[in-house]
Tab-separated table of C-alpha atoms and ligand atoms in Angstrom:
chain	number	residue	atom	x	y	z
A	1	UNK	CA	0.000	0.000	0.000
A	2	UNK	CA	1.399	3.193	-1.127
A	3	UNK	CA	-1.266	5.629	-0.295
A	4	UNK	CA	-3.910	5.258	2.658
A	5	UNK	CA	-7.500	5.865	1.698
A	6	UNK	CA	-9.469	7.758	4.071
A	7	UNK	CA	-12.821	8.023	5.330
A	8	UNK	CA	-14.501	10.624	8.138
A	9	UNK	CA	-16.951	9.494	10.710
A	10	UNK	CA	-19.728	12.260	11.908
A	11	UNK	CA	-19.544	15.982	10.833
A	12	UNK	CA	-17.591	17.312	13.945
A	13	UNK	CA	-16.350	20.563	14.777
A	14	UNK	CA	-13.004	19.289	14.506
A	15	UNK	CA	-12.689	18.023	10.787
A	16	UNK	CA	-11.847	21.590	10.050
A	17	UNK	CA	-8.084	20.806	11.462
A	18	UNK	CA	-8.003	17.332	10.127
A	19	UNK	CA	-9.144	17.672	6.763
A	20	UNK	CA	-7.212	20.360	5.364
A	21	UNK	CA	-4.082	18.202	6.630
A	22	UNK	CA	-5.441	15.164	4.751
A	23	UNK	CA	-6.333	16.717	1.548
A	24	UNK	CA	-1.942	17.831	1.871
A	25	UNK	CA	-1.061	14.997	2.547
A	26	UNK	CA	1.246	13.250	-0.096
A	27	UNK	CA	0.126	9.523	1.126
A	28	UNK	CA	-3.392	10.027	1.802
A	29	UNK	CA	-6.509	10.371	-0.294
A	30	UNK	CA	-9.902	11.586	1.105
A	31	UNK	CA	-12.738	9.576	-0.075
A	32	UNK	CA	-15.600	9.745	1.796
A	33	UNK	CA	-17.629	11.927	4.819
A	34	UNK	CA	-20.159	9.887	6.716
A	35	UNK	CA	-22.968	11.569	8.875
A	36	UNK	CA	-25.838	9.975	10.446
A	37	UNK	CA	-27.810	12.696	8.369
A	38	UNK	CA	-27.417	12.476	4.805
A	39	UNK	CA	-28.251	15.759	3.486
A	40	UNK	CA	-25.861	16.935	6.455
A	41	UNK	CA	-22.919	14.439	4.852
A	42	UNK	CA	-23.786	15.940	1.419
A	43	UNK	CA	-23.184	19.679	2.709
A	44	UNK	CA	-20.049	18.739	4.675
A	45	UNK	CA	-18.495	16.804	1.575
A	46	UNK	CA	-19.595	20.021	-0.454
A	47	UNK	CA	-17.990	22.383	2.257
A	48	UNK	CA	-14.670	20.471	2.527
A	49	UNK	CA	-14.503	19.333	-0.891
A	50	UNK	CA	-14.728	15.538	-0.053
A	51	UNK	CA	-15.514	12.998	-3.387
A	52	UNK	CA	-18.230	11.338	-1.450
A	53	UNK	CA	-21.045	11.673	1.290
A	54	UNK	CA	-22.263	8.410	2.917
A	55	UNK	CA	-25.364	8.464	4.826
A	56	UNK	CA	-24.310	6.091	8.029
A	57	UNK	CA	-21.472	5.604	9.424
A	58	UNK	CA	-21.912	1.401	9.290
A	59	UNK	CA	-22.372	2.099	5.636
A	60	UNK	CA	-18.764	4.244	5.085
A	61	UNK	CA	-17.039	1.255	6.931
A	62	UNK	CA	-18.792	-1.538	4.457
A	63	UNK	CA	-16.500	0.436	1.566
A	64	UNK	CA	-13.451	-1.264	0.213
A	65	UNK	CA	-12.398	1.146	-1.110
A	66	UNK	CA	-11.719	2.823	2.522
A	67	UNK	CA	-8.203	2.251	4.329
A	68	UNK	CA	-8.475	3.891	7.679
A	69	UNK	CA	-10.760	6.036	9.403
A	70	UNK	CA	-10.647	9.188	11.343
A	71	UNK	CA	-13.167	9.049	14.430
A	72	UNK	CA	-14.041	12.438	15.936
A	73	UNK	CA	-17.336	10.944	17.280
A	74	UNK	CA	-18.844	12.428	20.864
A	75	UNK	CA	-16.493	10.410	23.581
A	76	UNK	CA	-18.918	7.460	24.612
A	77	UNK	CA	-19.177	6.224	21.104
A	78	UNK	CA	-15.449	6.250	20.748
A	79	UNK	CA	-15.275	2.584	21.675
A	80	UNK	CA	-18.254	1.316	19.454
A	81	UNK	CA	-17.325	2.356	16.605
A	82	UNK	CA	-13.592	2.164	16.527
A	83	UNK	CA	-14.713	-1.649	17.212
A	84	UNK	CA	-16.960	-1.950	14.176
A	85	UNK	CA	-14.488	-0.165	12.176
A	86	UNK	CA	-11.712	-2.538	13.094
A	87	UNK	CA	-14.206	-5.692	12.501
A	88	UNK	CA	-14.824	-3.761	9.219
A	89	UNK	CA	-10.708	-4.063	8.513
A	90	UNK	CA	-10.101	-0.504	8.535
A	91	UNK	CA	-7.560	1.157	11.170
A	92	UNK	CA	-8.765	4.235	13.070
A	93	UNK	CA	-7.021	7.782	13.937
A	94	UNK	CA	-9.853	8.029	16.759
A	95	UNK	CA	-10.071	11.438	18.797
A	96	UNK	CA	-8.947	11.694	22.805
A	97	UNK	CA	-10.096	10.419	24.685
A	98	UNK	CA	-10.143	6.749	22.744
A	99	UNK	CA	-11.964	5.585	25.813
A	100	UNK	CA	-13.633	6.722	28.655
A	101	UNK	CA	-12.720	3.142	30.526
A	102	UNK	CA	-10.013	1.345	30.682
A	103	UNK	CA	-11.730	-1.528	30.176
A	104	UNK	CA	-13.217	0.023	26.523
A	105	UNK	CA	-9.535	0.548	25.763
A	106	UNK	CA	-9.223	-2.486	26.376
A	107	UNK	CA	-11.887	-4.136	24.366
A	108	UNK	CA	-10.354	-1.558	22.032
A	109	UNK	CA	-6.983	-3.110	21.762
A	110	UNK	CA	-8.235	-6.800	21.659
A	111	UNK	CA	-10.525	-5.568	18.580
A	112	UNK	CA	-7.369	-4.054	16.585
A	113	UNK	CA	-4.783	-7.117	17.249
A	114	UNK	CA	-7.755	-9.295	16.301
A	115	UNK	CA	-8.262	-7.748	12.864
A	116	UNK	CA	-4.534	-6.205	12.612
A	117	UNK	CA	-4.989	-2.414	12.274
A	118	UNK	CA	-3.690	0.233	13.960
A	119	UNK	CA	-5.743	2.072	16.321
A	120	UNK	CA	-4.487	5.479	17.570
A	121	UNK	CA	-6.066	7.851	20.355
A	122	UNK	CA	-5.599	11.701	18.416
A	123	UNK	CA	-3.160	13.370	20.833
A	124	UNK	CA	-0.982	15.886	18.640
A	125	UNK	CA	1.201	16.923	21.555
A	126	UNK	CA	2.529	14.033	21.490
A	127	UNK	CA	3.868	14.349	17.620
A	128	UNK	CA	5.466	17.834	18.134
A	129	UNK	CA	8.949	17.999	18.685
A	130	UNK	CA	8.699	20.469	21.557
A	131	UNK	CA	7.179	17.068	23.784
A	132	UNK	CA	10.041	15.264	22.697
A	133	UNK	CA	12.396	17.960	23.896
A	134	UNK	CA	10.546	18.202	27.295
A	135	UNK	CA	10.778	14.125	27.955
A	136	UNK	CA	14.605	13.936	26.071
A	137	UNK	CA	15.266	17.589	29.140
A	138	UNK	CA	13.674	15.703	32.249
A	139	UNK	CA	15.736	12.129	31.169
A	140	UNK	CA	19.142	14.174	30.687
A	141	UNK	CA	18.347	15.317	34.453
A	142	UNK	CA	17.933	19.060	33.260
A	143	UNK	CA	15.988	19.678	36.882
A	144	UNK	CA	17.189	16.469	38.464
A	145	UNK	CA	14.822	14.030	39.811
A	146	UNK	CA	11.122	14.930	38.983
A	147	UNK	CA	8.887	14.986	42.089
A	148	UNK	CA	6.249	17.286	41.093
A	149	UNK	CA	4.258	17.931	37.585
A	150	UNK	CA	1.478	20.945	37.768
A	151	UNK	CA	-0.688	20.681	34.703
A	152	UNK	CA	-3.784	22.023	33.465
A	153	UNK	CA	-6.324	22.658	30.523
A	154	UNK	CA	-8.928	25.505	31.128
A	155	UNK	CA	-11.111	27.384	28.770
A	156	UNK	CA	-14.273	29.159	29.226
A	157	UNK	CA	-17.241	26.469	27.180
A	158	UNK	CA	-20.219	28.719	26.385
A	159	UNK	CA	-22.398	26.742	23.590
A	160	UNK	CA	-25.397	25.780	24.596
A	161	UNK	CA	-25.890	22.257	22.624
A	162	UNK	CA	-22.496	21.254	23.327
A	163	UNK	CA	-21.892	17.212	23.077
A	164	UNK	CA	-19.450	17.840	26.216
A	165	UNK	CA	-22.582	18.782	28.595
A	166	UNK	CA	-24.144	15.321	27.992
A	167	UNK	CA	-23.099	12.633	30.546
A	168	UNK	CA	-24.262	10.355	28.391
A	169	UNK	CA	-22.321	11.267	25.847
A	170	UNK	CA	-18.538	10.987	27.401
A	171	UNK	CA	-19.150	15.131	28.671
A	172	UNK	CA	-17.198	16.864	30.623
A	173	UNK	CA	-14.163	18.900	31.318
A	174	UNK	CA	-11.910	15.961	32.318
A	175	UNK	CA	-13.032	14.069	29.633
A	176	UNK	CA	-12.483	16.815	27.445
A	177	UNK	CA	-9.415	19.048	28.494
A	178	UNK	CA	-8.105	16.946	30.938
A	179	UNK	CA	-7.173	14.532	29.040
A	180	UNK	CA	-4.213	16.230	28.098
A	181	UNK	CA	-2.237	17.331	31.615
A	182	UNK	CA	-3.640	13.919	32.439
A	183	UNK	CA	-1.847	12.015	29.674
A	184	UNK	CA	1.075	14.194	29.898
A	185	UNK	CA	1.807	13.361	33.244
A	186	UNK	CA	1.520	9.525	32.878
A	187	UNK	CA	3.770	10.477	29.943
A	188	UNK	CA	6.560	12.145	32.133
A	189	UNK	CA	5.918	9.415	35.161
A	190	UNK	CA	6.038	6.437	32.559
A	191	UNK	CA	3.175	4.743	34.298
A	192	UNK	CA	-0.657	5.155	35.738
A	193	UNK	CA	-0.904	6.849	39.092
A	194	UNK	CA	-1.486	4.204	42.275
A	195	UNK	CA	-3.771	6.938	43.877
A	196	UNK	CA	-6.132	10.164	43.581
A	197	UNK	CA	-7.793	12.412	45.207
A	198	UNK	CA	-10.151	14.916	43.251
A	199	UNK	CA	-12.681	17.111	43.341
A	200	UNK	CA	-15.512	18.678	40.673
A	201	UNK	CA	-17.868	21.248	40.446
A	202	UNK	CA	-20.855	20.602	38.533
A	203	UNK	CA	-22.698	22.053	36.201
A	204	UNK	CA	-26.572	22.351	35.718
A	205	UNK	CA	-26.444	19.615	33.119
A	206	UNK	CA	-24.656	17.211	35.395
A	207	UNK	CA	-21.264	17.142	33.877
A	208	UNK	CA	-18.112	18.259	35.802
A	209	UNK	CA	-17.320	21.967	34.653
A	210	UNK	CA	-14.346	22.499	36.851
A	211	UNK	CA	-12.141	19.062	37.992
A	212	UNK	CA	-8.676	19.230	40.053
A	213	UNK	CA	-6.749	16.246	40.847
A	214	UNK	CA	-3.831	15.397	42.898
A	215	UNK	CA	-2.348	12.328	41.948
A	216	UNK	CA	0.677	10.305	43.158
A	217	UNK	CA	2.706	8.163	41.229
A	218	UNK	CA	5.148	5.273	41.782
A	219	UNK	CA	8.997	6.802	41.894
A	220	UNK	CA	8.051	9.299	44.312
A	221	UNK	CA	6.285	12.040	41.952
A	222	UNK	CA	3.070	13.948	42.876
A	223	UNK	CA	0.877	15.539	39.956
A	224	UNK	CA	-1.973	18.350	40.308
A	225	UNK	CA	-4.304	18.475	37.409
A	226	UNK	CA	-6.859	21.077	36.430
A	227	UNK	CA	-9.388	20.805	33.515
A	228	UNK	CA	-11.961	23.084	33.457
A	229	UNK	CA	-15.006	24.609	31.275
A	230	UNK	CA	-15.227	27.897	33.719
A	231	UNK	CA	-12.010	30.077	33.090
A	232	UNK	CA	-10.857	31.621	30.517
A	233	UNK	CA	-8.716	29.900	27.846
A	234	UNK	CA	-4.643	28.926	29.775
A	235	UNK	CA	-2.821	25.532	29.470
A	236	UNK	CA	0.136	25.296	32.011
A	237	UNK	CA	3.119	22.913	32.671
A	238	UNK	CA	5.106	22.861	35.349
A	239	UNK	CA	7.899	20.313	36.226
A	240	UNK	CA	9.331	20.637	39.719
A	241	UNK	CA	12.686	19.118	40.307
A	242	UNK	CA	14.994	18.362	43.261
A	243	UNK	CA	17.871	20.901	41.350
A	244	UNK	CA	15.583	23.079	39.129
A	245	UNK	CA	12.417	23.517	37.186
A	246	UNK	CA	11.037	23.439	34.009
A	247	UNK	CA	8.176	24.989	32.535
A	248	UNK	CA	6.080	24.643	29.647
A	249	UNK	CA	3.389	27.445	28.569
A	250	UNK	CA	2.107	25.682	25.534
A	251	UNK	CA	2.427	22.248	26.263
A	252	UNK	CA	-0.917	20.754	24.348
A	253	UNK	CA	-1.148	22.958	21.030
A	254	UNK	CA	1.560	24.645	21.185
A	255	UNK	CA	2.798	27.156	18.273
A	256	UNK	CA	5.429	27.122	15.489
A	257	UNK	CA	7.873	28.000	17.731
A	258	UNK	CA	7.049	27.038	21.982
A	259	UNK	CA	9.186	27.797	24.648
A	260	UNK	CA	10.944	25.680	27.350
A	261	UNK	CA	11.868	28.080	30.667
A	262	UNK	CA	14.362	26.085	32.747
A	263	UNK	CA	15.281	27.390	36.040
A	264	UNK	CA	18.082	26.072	37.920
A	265	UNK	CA	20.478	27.490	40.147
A	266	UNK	CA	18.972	31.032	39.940
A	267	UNK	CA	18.924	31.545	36.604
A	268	UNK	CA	16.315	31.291	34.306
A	269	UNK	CA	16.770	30.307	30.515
A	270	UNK	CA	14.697	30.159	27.514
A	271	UNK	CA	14.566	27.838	24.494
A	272	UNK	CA	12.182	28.096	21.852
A	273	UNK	CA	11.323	25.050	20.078
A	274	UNK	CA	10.350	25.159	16.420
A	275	UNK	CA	7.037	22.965	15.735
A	276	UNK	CA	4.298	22.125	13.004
A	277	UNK	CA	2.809	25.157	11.570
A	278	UNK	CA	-0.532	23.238	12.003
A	279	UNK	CA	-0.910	20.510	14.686
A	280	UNK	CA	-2.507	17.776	12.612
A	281	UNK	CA	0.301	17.541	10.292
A	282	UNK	CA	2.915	15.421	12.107
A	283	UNK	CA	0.245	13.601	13.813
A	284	UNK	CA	-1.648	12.197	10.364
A	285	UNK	CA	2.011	11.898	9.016
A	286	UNK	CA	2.949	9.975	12.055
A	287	UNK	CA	-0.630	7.502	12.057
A	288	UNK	CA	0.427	7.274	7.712
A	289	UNK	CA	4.075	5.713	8.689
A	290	UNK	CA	2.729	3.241	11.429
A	291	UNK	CA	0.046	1.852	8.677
A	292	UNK	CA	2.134	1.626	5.720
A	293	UNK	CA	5.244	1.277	6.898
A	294	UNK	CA	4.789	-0.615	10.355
A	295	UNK	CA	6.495	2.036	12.254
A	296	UNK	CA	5.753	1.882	15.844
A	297	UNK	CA	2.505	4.203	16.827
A	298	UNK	CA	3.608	7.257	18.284
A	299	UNK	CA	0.970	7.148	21.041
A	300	UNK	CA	0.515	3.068	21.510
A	301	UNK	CA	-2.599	1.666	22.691
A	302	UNK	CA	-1.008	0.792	26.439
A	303	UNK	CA	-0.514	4.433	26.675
A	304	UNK	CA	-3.935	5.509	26.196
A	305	UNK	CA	-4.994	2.496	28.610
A	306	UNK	CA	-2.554	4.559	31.716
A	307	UNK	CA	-4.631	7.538	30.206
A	308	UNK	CA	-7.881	6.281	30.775
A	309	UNK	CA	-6.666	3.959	33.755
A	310	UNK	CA	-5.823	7.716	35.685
A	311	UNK	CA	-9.064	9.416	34.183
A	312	UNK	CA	-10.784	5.901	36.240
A	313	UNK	CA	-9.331	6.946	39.393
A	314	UNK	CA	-10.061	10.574	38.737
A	315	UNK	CA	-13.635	9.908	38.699
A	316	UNK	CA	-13.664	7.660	41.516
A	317	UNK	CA	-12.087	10.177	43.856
A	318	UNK	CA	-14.350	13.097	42.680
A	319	UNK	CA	-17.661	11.016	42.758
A	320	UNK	CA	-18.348	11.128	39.347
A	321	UNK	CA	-20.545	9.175	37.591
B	401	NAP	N1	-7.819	17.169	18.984
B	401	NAP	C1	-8.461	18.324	19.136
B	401	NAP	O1	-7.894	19.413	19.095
B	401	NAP	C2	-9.936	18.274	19.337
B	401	NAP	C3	-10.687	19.441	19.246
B	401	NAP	C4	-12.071	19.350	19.395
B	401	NAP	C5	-12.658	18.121	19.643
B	401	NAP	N2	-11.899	17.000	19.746
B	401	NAP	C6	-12.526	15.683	19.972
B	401	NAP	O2	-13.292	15.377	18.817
B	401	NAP	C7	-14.505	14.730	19.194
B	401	NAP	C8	-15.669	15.533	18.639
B	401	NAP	O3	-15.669	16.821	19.180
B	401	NAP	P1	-16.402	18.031	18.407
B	401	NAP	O4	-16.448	19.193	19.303
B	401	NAP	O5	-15.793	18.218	17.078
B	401	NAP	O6	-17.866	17.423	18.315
B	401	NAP	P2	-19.153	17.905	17.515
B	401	NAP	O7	-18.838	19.067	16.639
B	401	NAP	O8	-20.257	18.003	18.480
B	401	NAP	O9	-19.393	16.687	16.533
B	401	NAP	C9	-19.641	15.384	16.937
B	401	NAP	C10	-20.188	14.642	15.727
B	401	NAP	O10	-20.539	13.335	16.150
B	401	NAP	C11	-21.652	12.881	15.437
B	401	NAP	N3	-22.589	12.264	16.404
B	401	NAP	C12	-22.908	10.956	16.457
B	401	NAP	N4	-23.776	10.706	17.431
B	401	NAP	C13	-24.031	11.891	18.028
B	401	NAP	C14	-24.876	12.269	19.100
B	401	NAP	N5	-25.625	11.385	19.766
B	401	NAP	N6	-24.900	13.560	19.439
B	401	NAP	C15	-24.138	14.475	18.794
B	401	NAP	N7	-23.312	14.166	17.763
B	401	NAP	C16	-23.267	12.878	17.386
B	401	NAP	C17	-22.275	14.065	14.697
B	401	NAP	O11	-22.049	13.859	13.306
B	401	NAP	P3	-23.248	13.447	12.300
B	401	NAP	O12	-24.534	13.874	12.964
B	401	NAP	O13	-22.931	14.186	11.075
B	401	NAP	O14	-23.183	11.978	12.148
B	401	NAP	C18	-21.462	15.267	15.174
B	401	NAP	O15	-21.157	16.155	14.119
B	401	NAP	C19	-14.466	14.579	20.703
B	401	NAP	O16	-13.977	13.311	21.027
B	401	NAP	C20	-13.471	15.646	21.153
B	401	NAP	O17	-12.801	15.271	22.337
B	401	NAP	C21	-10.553	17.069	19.587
């Protein structure tokens, strides 16, 4: 296979960043759209310039003449479909989180060895090189041993008819922002916390608007998350360390070039990192090279199983449902 034929699941927000990458992309071809409405597949195709609109998703993944699939489906139907669409042959770029259990990841996993596609959770901080630079820092012992990582994901959610408000649906800050301190700092830790506390504020619709964690980690290293729906737009990262510190303003989506403060013995220095102009690039380039050419997945399937294992315990602690 020398070019991976792609197909869209749902109409989502999000295609806006995906699609432009995939219609760039020198191995990939965009085929088809799928929505569960089909005059709404037909105006999306039409908008993005997409050869075909497919009304269903069950009926996009019947296609042979579909390689992989991009999933940007509301959270709880993450696991479903990514499922069927393995079982239908195809591998799956699916949007964070890729399950909101560890046990769906799991289910997940068994699905994509069983059929022998790739399935990737959609984390593009992971792809960029300014991540890379962070772990490669923290393993060269640029602020000695790590004992604390502060991390967080805020912005201020205002639509009304937002998928993240429905509990049903996967909603939810965590869920949907917190994802990423979350998965960064099982990143930096190499493994799932052992414990949590937490605590949520809800809002009316039932979801958790505003969610703060502290979590503890084998090795000695504490984490404090925040995701949250009620303040204005600000990622953070933090990385305390017994001779310094290191921190990290755009850690999740972070710009052409991102900067890297290390402070350590006083003095205070500044890298910039150059990364992707856009965010999706790397990552579909990244998802192309594991398909065709077997290279390992950047973010594996046993990572996004610590993810989801820590967004578990998360829950737990804060009494969510
Ligand atoms: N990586 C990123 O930067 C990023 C950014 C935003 C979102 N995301 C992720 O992408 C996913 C989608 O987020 P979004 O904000 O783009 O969502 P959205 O605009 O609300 O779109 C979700 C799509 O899912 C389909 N769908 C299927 N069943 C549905 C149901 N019961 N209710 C509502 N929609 C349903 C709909 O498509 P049809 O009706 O056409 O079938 C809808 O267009 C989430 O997992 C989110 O975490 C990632």
């Amino acid at each position: 296979m020398s070019t991976l034929r792609w197909g869209v699941l749902g109409t989502a927000r999000v295609i806006r960043h995906l699609v432009p990458v995939l219609h760039d992309q020198p191995r990939a071809r965009l085929v088809a759209i799928a929505s569960r409405d089909a005059a709404r597949a037909v105006e999306c195709a039409h908008t993005w310039q997409i050869p075909e609109a497919v009304h269903g998703y069950a009926a996009l993944l019947a296609r042979d003449d579909i390689d992989a699939v991009y999933l940007p489906l509301p959270n709880a139907l993450h696991a479903p479909w990514v499922i069927a669409a393995a079982a239908a042959g195809k591998h799956v770029l699916c949007e964070k989180p890729l399950g909101v259990t560890p046990e769906e990841v799991d289910r997940m996993q068994t699905a994509a060895m069983s059929h022998r596609v790739v399935v990737t959770e959609g984390l593009m901080y992971r792809h960029e090189p300014l991540t890379a630079e962070v772990c490669h820092r923290l393993a060269g012992g640029a602020v000695g041993r790590v004992h604390g990582i502060v991390s967080g994901f805020t912005y201020h959610r205002t639509r009304p008819d937002d998928v993240r408000l429905s509990a049903a649906l996967g909603g939810g800050a965590l869920f949907d922002v917190g994802v990423y301190p979350v998965s960064y700092a099982c990143l930096l830790a190499q493994h799932a916390p052992e414990a949590a506390t937490a605590t949520a504020m809800l809002g009316l619709e039932g979801v958790d608007d505003m969610c703060q964690a502290a979590l503890r980690f084998p090795g000695e290293t504490l984490a404090s998350i925040t995701a949250g729906f009620r303040a204005a737009t600000h990622t953070w990262l933090t990385v305390l360390g017994s001779e310094g510190t290191l921190e990290v303003p755009e850690p999740f989506k972070p710009g052409p070039q991102a900067v890297i403060t290390t402070i350590r013995d006083g003095q205070k220095q500044d890298d910039v990192v150059t990364g992707s102009p856009r965010l999706f690039d790397r990552m579909v380039a990244d998802f192309t090279a594991a398909v065709i050419d077997g290279t390992p997945p950047v973010v594996t399937l046993d990572d996004s199983r610590r993810t989801a294992e820590a967004l578990a315990l998360i829950r737990t602690a804060a009494g969510l449902r």
